[in-house]
Coordinates of C-alpha atoms in Angstrom, one line a residue:
M6 CA -0.2 0.3 0.0
P7 CA 1.3 3.6 -0.7
G8 CA 3.9 4.7 2.1
G9 CA 4.5 0.8 3.3
R10 CA 7.2 -0.9 2.2
L11 CA 7.4 -1.5 -1.5
T12 CA 5.8 -5.2 -1.9
Q13 CA 7.9 -7.6 -5.2
Q14 CA 4.4 -6.9 -7.2
D15 CA 5.6 -2.8 -6.8
R16 CA 9.4 -4.0 -7.8
Q17 CA 8.4 -5.8 -10.7
Q18 CA 6.7 -3.2 -12.0
I19 CA 9.6 -0.7 -11.7
A20 CA 11.6 -3.0 -13.5
L21 CA 8.8 -2.9 -16.1
G22 CA 8.8 0.7 -16.1
L23 CA 12.2 1.1 -16.6
A24 CA 12.2 -1.6 -19.6
D25 CA 9.8 1.1 -21.1
G26 CA 12.1 3.9 -20.5
L27 CA 9.9 5.5 -18.1
A28 CA 11.4 8.1 -15.4
Y29 CA 11.0 8.0 -12.3
A30 CA 8.4 10.4 -11.4
E31 CA 6.1 8.5 -13.7
I32 CA 6.5 4.9 -12.1
A33 CA 6.1 6.8 -8.9
R34 CA 3.0 8.4 -10.3
R35 CA 1.8 4.4 -11.3
L36 CA 2.6 3.2 -7.9
G37 CA 1.1 5.8 -6.2
R38 CA 4.6 6.6 -4.4
P39 CA 7.1 9.5 -4.0
T40 CA 9.8 10.0 -6.9
S41 CA 12.5 9.7 -3.8
T42 CA 11.3 6.5 -2.7
I43 CA 11.6 5.0 -6.7
T44 CA 15.0 7.0 -7.2
R45 CA 16.3 4.8 -3.9
E46 CA 15.2 1.7 -4.9
V47 CA 16.6 1.6 -8.3
M48 CA 20.0 3.1 -7.3
R49 CA 20.6 1.0 -4.4
N50 CA 19.8 -2.2 -6.5
G51 CA 22.2 -1.8 -9.7
G52 CA 20.7 1.2 -11.1
P53 CA 18.5 1.5 -13.9
T54 CA 19.9 -0.7 -16.4
G55 CA 20.9 -3.2 -13.8
Y56 CA 18.0 -3.6 -11.5
R57 CA 16.4 -6.6 -11.0
A58 CA 12.7 -7.3 -9.6
D59 CA 13.5 -10.5 -7.9
L60 CA 17.0 -9.6 -6.5
A61 CA 15.7 -5.9 -5.2
H62 CA 13.1 -7.6 -2.8
R63 CA 15.4 -10.6 -1.6
A64 CA 18.0 -7.8 -0.7
A65 CA 15.1 -5.8 1.1
E66 CA 13.9 -8.7 3.1
R67 CA 17.7 -9.5 4.0
R68 CA 17.8 -5.8 5.3
V69 CA 14.7 -5.8 7.2
H70 CA 16.1 -8.9 9.4
R71 CA 19.1 -7.4 10.0
R72 CA 18.2 -3.8 10.5
R73 CA 15.7 -4.5 13.3
P74 CA 17.8 -5.5 16.2
A75 CA 20.4 -3.3 15.5
A76 CA 18.0 -0.3 15.0
A77 CA 16.2 -1.2 18.4
R78 CA 19.7 -1.3 20.2
G79 CA 21.2 1.9 18.4
A80 CA 17.9 3.9 19.4
E81 CA 18.5 2.5 23.3
S82 CA 22.2 3.2 23.8
V83 CA 22.5 6.7 21.5
P84 CA 19.2 8.4 21.6
Q85 CA 18.7 11.1 19.1
P86 CA 18.7 14.9 20.0
H87 CA 15.8 17.1 20.2
G88 CA 13.1 14.0 20.3
R89 CA 14.0 12.7 16.6
D90 CA 12.8 9.3 15.7
P91 CA 16.1 7.5 14.5
E92 CA 14.4 5.2 12.0
A93 CA 13.0 8.3 10.3
V94 CA 16.0 10.0 10.6
L95 CA 17.8 6.9 9.0
E96 CA 15.1 6.6 6.3
F97 CA 16.1 10.6 5.5
E98 CA 19.7 10.1 5.3
E99 CA 18.9 7.0 2.9
A100 CA 16.9 8.9 0.5
F101 CA 18.8 12.2 0.6
T102 CA 22.1 9.6 -0.3
T103 CA 20.3 8.4 -3.0
V104 CA 19.5 11.6 -4.3
F105 CA 23.2 12.9 -4.5
M106 CA 23.6 9.5 -6.1
A107 CA 21.2 10.2 -9.0
S108 CA 22.6 13.2 -9.5
G109 CA 26.2 11.6 -10.1
M110 CA 27.7 12.0 -6.9
P111 CA 29.6 9.0 -6.0
K112 CA 28.2 7.1 -2.6
M113 CA 30.6 7.6 -0.4
M114 CA 31.0 11.3 -1.0
A115 CA 26.8 11.3 -0.9
R116 CA 27.6 9.8 2.5
V117 CA 30.0 12.0 3.8
L118 CA 28.0 14.7 2.9
V119 CA 24.6 13.8 4.3
C120 CA 26.0 12.6 7.5
L121 CA 28.1 16.5 7.9
Y122 CA 25.0 18.1 6.7
T123 CA 22.3 16.0 9.0
T124 CA 24.7 16.6 11.8
D125 CA 23.8 20.1 14.2
S126 CA 27.1 21.2 14.2
G127 CA 27.8 20.4 10.7
S128 CA 31.2 19.4 11.7
L129 CA 32.6 16.2 12.8
T130 CA 36.5 15.1 12.6
A131 CA 37.5 12.2 10.4
S132 CA 37.7 9.4 13.0
E133 CA 34.1 10.9 14.2
L134 CA 33.1 10.5 9.9
V135 CA 34.8 6.9 10.4
Q136 CA 32.5 5.8 13.5
R137 CA 29.2 6.9 12.2
L138 CA 29.5 5.4 8.8
Q139 CA 31.6 2.7 9.7
V140 CA 33.6 2.7 7.3
S141 CA 37.6 2.8 6.6
P142 CA 39.4 6.2 7.2
A143 CA 41.0 5.7 3.3
S144 CA 37.0 6.1 2.5
V145 CA 36.3 9.0 4.4
S146 CA 39.9 10.5 3.2
K147 CA 39.0 10.2 -0.2
A148 CA 35.5 11.0 -0.1
I149 CA 36.7 14.6 1.9
A150 CA 39.3 15.3 -0.9
F151 CA 36.5 15.1 -3.4
L152 CA 33.9 17.0 -1.2
E153 CA 36.7 19.7 -1.1
E154 CA 37.8 20.2 -4.2
Q155 CA 33.8 20.5 -5.1
G156 CA 33.7 23.2 -2.9
M157 CA 31.3 21.3 -0.4
V158 CA 33.4 20.7 2.7
R159 CA 35.4 23.2 4.6
R160 CA 38.4 22.2 6.8
E161 CA 39.1 24.0 9.9
R162 CA 41.4 23.1 12.9
D163 CA 39.9 22.7 16.4
E164 CA 41.2 23.6 19.7
R165 CA 42.9 20.2 19.5
R166 CA 44.8 20.4 16.7
R167 CA 42.1 17.9 14.7
D168 CA 41.4 18.6 11.4
R169 CA 37.5 18.9 11.2
Y170 CA 35.4 19.2 8.1
S171 CA 32.5 21.3 8.2
V172 CA 29.4 22.1 6.4
D173 CA 27.8 25.8 6.4
D174 CA 25.2 27.9 5.0
D175 CA 27.7 28.8 2.2
V176 CA 28.1 25.4 1.0
W177 CA 25.6 25.7 -1.7
Y178 CA 26.8 28.7 -3.0
Q179 CA 30.7 27.7 -3.3
S180 CA 29.1 24.2 -5.0
M181 CA 27.3 26.4 -7.4
V182 CA 30.1 28.4 -8.2
A183 CA 32.7 26.0 -8.4
S184 CA 30.5 23.6 -10.9
A185 CA 30.3 27.1 -12.9
R186 CA 34.1 27.5 -13.1
A187 CA 34.0 23.5 -14.1
L188 CA 31.4 24.4 -16.9
A189 CA 33.8 27.2 -18.2
Q190 CA 36.9 25.4 -18.2
V191 CA 34.9 23.0 -20.9
V192 CA 34.0 25.9 -22.6
E193 CA 37.7 27.1 -23.3
T194 CA 38.4 23.7 -24.0
A195 CA 35.9 23.7 -26.7
R196 CA 36.7 26.7 -28.3
Q197 CA 40.1 25.6 -28.7
G198 CA 38.9 22.1 -29.9
V199 CA 36.7 24.9 -32.8
T200 CA 39.7 26.2 -33.5
V201 CA 41.5 22.6 -34.0
L202 CA 38.5 21.4 -36.8
G203 CA 37.5 24.2 -38.0
P204 CA 34.3 26.6 -37.3
R205 CA 32.7 26.2 -41.0
T206 CA 33.3 21.9 -40.6
P207 CA 30.7 19.8 -38.9
A208 CA 32.2 19.0 -36.0
G209 CA 33.5 22.6 -35.3
A210 CA 30.3 23.9 -35.7
R211 CA 29.1 21.0 -32.9
L212 CA 31.4 22.1 -30.4
E213 CA 30.4 25.9 -31.0
G214 CA 27.2 25.5 -30.4
A215 CA 28.0 23.6 -27.3
A216 CA 30.2 25.9 -26.0
R217 CA 27.8 28.9 -26.3
F218 CA 25.4 26.8 -24.4
L219 CA 27.7 26.3 -21.8
D220 CA 29.1 29.4 -21.4
F221 CA 25.6 31.1 -21.0
V222 CA 24.7 28.4 -18.1
S223 CA 28.1 28.8 -16.6
E224 CA 27.1 32.9 -16.7
S225 CA 23.5 32.1 -15.3
T226 CA 24.4 30.1 -12.9
T227 CA 27.3 32.3 -11.2
R228 CA 24.4 35.2 -11.8
A229 CA 21.9 33.5 -9.9
A230 CA 24.1 32.2 -6.8
E231 CA 24.8 36.1 -6.0
Q232 CA 21.8 37.0 -6.6
A233 CA 20.2 34.3 -4.5
R234 CA 23.0 34.0 -1.7
E235 CA 21.2 35.7 1.1
I236 CA 18.5 33.2 1.0
L237 CA 21.2 31.0 2.7
Y238 CA 21.7 33.3 5.8
T239 CA 17.7 34.1 6.4
K240 CA 17.1 32.3 9.6
P241 CA 13.3 30.9 10.4
E242 CA 12.1 32.9 13.2
T243 CA 10.0 31.4 15.9
V244 CA 6.5 33.3 15.6
S245 CA 3.6 33.0 18.7
G246 CA 1.7 29.6 17.8
G247 CA 5.8 27.7 17.3
T248 CA 5.6 28.1 13.7
A249 CA 8.8 29.3 11.9
G250 CA 8.6 32.4 9.6
P251 CA 11.3 34.1 7.3
G252 CA 13.8 36.1 9.6
P253 CA 16.0 39.1 8.4
G254 CA 19.3 37.9 6.5
H255 CA 22.7 38.3 8.3
R256 CA 25.9 37.7 7.1

């Protein structure tokens, strides 16, 4: 039923939808499910070209049997702050990770970013990331290097001289700017290709069209990021009745 766990029949319908070339949103609509549920299901089970309904269903059953005792123990030994539901937090983290993966981010990088972003402090050491994610230090190190390169994580030293890795209000702005710079490099290289291949040749014309398109996207992205940056610093205010409203921006 909608909102519950996917059934084997649901998974068969997902497989058929993928075979027919349907978008995740359309498959979700037909099943009465959120698009994120379908995206997460496909990405954790081989992706759109490797998804198999029977294998996905067996994997889901194994996860249920393996996770329930562990989740119960974890909920008792490490309570979530602010009265959060541990299972709901876990489900959200998995969904958020899947969305990043669907956009092209490698899985470990996505897991590290989500871990940082869903931590109230927004800051963890490498050893804390290793403990939370239950992965090797090398995996965390590689993920952090990737995220730093993309401008999505900031490194700083704490009072104990340990490296801490942080996400803050500016992370999405810096990420958009880094993406725009990467596109600008593609534009520059493509235009070098136009010169080499000849502007009046089919290949040269194709590269020039790509360069003009990406140049427009790069400039538009940078401009939009600058115009919208203040939104990242606008904090919700608590108003009467306990609801949140927009607060003034601040730097």
